[in-house]
Short mmCIF file of C-alpha atoms in Angstrom, two decimals:
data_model
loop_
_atom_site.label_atom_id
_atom_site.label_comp_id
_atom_site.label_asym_id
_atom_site.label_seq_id
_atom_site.Cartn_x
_atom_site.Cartn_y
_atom_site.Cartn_z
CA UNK A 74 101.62 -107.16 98.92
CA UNK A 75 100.96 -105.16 102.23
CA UNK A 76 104.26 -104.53 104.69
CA UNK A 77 103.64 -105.40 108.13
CA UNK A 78 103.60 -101.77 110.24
CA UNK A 79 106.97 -101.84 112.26
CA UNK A 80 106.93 -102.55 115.91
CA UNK A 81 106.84 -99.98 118.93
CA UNK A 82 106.81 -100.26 123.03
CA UNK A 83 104.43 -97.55 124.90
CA UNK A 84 105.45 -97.42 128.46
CA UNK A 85 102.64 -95.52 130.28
CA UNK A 86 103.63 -93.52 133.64
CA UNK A 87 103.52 -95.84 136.43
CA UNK A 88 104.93 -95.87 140.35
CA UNK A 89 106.50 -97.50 142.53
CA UNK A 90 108.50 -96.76 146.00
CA UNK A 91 112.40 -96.93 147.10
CA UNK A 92 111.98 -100.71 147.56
CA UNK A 93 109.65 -101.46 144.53
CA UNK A 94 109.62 -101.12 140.94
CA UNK A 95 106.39 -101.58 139.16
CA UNK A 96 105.90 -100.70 135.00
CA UNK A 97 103.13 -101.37 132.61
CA UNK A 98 102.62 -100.44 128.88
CA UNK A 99 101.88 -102.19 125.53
CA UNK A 100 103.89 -103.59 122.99
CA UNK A 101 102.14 -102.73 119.74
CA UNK A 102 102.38 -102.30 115.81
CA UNK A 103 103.37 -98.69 115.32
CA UNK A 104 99.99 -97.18 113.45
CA UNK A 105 101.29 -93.76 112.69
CA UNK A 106 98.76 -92.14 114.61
CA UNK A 107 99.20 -88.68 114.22
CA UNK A 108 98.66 -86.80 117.74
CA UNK A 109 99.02 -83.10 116.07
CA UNK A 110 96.78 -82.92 112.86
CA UNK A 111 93.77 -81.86 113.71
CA UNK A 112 91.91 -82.68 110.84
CA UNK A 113 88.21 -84.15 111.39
CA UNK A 114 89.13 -86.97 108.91
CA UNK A 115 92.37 -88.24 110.81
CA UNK A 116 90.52 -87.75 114.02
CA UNK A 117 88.03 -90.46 112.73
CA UNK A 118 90.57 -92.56 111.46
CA UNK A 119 93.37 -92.07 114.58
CA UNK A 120 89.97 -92.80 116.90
CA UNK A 121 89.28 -96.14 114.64
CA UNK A 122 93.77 -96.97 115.32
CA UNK A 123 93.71 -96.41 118.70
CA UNK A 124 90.76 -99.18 119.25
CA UNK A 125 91.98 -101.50 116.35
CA UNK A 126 95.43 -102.13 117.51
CA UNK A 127 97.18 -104.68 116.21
CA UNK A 128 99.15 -105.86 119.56
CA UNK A 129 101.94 -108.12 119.58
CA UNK A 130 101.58 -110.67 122.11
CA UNK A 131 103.51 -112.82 124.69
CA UNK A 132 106.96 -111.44 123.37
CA UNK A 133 109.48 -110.59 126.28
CA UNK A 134 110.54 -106.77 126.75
CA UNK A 135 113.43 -105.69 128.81
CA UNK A 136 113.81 -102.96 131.28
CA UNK A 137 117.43 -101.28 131.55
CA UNK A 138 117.72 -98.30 134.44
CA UNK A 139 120.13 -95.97 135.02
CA UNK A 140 122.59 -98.22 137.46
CA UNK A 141 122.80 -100.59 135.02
CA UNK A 142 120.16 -103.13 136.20
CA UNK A 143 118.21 -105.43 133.53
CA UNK A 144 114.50 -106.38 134.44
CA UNK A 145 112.56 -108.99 131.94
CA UNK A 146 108.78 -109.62 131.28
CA UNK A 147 106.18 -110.87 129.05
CA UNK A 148 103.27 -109.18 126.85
CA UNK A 149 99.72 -110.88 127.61
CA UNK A 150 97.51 -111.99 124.92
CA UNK A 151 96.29 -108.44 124.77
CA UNK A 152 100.05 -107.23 124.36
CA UNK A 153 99.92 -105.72 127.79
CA UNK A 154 103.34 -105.84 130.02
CA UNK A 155 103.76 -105.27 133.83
CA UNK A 156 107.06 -105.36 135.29
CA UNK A 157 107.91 -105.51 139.04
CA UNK A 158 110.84 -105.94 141.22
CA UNK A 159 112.01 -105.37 144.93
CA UNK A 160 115.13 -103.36 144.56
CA UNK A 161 116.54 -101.12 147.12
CA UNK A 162 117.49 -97.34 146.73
CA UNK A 163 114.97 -96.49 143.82
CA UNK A 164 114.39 -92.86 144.83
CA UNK A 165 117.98 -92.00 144.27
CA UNK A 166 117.50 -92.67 140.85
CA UNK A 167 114.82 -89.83 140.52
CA UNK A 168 115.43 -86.77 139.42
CA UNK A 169 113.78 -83.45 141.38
CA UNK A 170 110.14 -84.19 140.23
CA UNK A 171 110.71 -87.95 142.25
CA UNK A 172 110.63 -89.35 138.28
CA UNK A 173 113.04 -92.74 137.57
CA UNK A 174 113.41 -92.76 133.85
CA UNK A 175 114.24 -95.84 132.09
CA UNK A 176 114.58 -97.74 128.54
CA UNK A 177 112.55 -100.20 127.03
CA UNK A 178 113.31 -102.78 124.31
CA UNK A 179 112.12 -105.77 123.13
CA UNK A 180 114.68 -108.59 123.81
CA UNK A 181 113.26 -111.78 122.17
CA UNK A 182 115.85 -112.56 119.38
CA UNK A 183 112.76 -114.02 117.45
CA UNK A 184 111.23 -111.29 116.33
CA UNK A 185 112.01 -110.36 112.64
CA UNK A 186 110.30 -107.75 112.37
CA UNK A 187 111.29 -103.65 111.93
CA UNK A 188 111.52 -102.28 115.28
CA UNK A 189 110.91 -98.05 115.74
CA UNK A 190 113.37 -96.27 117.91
CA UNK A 191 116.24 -98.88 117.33
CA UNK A 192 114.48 -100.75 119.84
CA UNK A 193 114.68 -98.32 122.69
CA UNK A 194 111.86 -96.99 124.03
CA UNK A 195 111.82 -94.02 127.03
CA UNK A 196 109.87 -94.77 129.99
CA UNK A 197 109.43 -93.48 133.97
CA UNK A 198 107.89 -93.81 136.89
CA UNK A 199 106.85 -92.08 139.62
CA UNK A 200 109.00 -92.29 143.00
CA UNK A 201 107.11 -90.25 145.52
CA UNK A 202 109.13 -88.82 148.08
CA UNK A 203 109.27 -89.85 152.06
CA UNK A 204 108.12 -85.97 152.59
CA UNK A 205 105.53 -85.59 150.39
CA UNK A 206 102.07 -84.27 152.30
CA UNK A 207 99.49 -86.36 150.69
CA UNK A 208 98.57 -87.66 147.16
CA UNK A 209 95.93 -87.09 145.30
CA UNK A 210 93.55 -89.44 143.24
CA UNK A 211 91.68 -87.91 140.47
CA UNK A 212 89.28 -89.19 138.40
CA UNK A 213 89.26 -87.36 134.46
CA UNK A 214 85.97 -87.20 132.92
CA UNK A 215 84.12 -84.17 133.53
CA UNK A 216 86.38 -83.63 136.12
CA UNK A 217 89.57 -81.86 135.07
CA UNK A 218 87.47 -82.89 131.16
CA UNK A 219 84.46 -81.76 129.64
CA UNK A 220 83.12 -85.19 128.25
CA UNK A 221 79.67 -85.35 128.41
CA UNK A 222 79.51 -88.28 130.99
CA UNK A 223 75.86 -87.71 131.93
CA UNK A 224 74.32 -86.74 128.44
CA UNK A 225 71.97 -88.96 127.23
CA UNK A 226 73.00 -92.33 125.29
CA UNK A 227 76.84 -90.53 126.48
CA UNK A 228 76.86 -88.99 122.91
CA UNK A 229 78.49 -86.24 123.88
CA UNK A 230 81.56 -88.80 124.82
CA UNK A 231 81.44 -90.34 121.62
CA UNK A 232 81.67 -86.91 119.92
CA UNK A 233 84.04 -85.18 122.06
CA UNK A 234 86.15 -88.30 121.71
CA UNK A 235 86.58 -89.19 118.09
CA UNK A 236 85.64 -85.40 116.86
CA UNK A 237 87.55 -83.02 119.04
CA UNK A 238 91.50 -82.95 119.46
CA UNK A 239 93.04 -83.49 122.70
CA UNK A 240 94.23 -79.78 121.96
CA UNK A 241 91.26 -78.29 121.46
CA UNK A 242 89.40 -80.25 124.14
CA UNK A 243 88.54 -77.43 127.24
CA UNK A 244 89.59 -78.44 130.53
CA UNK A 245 87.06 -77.32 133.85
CA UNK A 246 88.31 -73.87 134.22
CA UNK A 247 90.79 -73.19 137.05
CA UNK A 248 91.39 -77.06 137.82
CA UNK A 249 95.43 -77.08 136.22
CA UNK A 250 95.79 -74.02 138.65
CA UNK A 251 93.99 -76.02 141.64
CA UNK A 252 95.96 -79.29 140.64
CA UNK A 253 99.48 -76.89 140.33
CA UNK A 254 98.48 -76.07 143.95
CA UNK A 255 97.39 -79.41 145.97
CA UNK A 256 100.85 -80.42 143.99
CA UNK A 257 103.04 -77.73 145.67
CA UNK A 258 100.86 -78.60 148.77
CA UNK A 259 101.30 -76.07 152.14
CA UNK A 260 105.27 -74.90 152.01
CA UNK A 261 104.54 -74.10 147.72
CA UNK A 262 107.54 -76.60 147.57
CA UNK A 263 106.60 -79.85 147.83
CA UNK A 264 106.14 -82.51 145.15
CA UNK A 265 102.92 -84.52 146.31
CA UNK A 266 101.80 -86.98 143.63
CA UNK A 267 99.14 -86.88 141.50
CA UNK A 268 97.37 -89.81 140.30
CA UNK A 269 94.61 -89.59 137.27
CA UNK A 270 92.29 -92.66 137.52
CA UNK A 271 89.92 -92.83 134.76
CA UNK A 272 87.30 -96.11 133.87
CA UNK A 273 88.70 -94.88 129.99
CA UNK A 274 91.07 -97.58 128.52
CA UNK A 275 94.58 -97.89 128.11
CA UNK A 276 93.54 -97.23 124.24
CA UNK A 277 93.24 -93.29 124.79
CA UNK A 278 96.42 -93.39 127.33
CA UNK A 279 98.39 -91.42 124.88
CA UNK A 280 95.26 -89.24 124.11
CA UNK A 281 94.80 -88.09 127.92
CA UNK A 282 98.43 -87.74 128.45
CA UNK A 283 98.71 -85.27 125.27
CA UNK A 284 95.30 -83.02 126.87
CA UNK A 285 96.99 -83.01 130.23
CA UNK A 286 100.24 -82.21 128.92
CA UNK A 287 98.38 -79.06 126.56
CA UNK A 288 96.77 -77.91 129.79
CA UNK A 289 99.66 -78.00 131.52
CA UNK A 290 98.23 -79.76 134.09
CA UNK A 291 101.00 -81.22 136.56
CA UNK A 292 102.78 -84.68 135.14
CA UNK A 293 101.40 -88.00 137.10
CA UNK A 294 100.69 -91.45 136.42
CA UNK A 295 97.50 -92.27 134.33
CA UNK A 296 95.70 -95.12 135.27
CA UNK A 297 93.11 -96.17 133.11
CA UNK A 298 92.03 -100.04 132.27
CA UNK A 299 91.38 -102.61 129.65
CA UNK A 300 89.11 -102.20 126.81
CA UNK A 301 89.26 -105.68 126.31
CA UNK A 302 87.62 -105.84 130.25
CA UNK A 303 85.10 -104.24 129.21
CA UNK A 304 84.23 -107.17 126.58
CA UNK A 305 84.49 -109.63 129.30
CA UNK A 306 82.14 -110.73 132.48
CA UNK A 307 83.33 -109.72 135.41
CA UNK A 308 83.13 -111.17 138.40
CA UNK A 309 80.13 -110.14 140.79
CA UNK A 310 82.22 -109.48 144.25
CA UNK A 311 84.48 -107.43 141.96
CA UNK A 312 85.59 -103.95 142.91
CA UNK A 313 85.17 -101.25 140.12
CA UNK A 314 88.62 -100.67 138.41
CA UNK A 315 89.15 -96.60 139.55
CA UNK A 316 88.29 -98.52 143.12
CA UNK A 317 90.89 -101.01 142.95
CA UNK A 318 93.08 -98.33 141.30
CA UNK A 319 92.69 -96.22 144.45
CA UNK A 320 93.11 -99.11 147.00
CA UNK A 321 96.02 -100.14 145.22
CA UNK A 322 97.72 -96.40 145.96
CA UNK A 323 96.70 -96.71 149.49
CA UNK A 324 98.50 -100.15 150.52
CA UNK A 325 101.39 -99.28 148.12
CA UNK A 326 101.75 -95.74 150.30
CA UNK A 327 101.10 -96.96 153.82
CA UNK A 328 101.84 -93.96 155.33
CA UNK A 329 100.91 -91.36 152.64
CA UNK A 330 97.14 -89.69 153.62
CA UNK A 331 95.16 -89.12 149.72
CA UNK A 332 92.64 -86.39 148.88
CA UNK A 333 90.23 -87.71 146.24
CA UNK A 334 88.70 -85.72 143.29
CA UNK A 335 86.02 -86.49 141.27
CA UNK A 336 82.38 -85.59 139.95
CA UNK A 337 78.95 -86.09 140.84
CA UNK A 338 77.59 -87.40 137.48
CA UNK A 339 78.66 -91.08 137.77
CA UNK A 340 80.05 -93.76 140.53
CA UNK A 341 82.91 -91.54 142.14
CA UNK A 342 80.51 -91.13 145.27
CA UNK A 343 79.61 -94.31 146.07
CA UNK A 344 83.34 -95.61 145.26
CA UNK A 345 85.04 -92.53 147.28
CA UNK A 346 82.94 -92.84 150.47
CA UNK A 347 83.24 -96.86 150.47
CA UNK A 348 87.15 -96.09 150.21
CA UNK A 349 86.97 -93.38 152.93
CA UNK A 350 85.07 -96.03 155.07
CA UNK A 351 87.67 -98.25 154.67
CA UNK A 352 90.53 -95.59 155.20
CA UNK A 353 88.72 -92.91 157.84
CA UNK A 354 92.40 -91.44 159.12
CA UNK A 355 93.57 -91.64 155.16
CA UNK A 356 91.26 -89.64 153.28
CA UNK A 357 91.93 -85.89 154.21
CA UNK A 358 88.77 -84.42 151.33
CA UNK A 359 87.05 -85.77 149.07
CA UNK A 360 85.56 -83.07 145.95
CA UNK A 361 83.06 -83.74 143.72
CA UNK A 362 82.35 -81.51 140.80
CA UNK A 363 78.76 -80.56 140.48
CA UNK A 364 77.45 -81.56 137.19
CA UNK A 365 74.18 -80.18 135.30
CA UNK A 366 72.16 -82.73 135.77
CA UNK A 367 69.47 -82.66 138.62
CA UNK A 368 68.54 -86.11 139.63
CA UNK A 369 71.86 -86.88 140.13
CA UNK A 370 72.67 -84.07 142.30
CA UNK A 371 69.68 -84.64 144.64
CA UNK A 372 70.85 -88.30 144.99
CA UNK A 373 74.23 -87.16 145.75
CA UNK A 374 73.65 -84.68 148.27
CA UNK A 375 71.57 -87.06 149.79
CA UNK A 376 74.24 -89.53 150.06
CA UNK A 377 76.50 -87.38 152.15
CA UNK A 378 73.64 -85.20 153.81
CA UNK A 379 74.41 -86.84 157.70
CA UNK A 380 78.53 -88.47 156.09
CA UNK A 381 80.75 -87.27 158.98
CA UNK A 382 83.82 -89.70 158.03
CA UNK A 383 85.93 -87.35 156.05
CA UNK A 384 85.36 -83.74 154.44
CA UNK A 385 83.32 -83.57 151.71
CA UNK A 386 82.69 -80.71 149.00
CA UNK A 387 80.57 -81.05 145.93
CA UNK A 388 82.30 -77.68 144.13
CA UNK A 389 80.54 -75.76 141.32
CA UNK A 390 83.55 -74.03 140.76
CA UNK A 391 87.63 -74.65 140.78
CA UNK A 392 88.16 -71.37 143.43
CA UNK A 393 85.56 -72.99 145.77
CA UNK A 394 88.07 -75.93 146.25
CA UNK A 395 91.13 -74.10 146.39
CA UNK A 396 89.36 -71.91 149.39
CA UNK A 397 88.64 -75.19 150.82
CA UNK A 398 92.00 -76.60 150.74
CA UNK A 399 94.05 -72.98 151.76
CA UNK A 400 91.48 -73.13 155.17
CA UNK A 401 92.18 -76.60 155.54
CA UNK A 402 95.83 -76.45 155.21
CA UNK A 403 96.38 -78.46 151.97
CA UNK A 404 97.66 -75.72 149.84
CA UNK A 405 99.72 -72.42 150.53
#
């Protein structure tokens, strides 16, 4: 008789502000996937548990913080949680990164089943402070990550994904050191945020975060979306997820101007300059990574050949941008 795989929480890095708390992750059966053997064999099979997850739906999960305060919520039918709350004082529960850490558990008295962790689960979000200089949105793929985006049939995505290790997987070259930078911003001692908005799904979350964390690439909320979405029909009028991603940063940080990174092999243009449009005193630069792939350059270059609404900088290289953003003040 098989044994039913014990339970786990996986509270991805979210944010919120002083006044708002705002968490999401996934309440799943633990899998075992093994995020350090390299193996080609467990790569195959990890890359078959991360898309055939057994998640454990509409159960509620409890948030404890630091002061002693107890938020509750419920898993969706896709085993998804989001948990918000107007508080006050968040930010002096950060530590001096502007991080809140916190512990999960589930709470329904139900459930019978073996629970990892004794049923507490570490999670955090990101509390930007009141003096940070901007943010910055950044999209992943072939980005800050070689994947292959504009190959044909993406088959380089499907390889790098389920072949390669997030270890072994080669960031852009100089982008950690650019991203280390826009992070320190002008004085060298600031802590702007960094967002990484990705149309990958919450399935590779734990995936990105281990690359990023490798590359040493500085810590910020991953924002990724369903797989399940992708399954689904959308509506028409609907915004593309990284868009509504983006948008979402921008009303929850009135006052907070954004620089936006991305590349020039998919939709970041045409989502970046409709945001910019939108936002015209928000968006300090926007930089799009050249990729090898002509018709999609011409179109691009096109795009912004007369744009006068923000700065704009399709980069072949890392050191281009971070001589862009020393003249323009961004970075020390």
């Amino acid at each position: 008789m098989f044994t039913k795989d014990p339970l786990q929480i996986i509270a991805f890095q979210g944010y919120g502000t002083d006044t708002h708390f705002y968490a999401r992750g996934r309440a799943l059966e633990d899998e075992s996937i093994d995020l350090e053997n390299q193996n080609t064999w467990h790569l195959i099979v990890n890359t078959w548990k991360r898309f055939e997850t057994d998640e454990i739906k509409n159960v509620e999960v409890s948030i404890k913080l630091s002061n002693g305060i107890t938020l509750k919520g419920e898993t969706d039918r896709d085993g998804y949680y989001k948990i918000e709350a107007n508080l006050t004082d968040l930010s002096k529960l950060t530590n001096d990164e502007d991080w809140l850490s916190f512990e999960l558990s589930y709470s329904d008295e139900n459930i019978k089943r073996k629970i990892q962790n004794d049923n507490r689960f570490p999670g955090e979000i990101l509390i930007p402070s009141i003096i940070a200089q901007f943010g910055v949105a950044s999209d992943i793929d072939d980005t800050i990550l070689h994947t292959g985006v504009v190959s044909t049939l993406k088959w380089k995505v499907i390889y790098n994904s389920v072949f390669k290790h997030a270890k072994n997987r080669i960031p852009l070259e100089g982008a950690a050191d650019f991203y280390h930078k826009l992070h320190r911003g002008a004085s060298g001692k600031n802590t702007n945020p960094i967002f990484y908005v990705s149309h990958s799904p919450w399935n590779l979350y734990r995936y990105l975060e281990l690359f990023l964390r490798q590359h040493n690439f500085p810590k910020g909320p991953i924002l990724l979306r369903n797989f399940s979405n992708l399954l689904r029909k959308q509506p028409q009028n609907q915004k593309p997820q990284k868009q509504r991603e983006i948008l979402n940063l921008l009303n929850t940080y009135p006052s907070l101007p954004f620089i936006l990174i991305g590349d020039s092999g998919e939709h970041d243009p045409d989502i970046y300059m409709e945001i910019a449009e939108e936002f015209p005193e928000r968006i300090l630069a926007i930089y799009l990574r050249s990729v090898k792939h002509k018709k999609k350059m011409l179109r691009v270059k096109a795009l912004f050949e007369n744009y006068k609404t923000t700065k704009v900088l399709l980069v072949e290289s890392s050191a281009q941008a971070i001589e862009h953003a020393r003249e323009n003040g961004f970075i020390a």
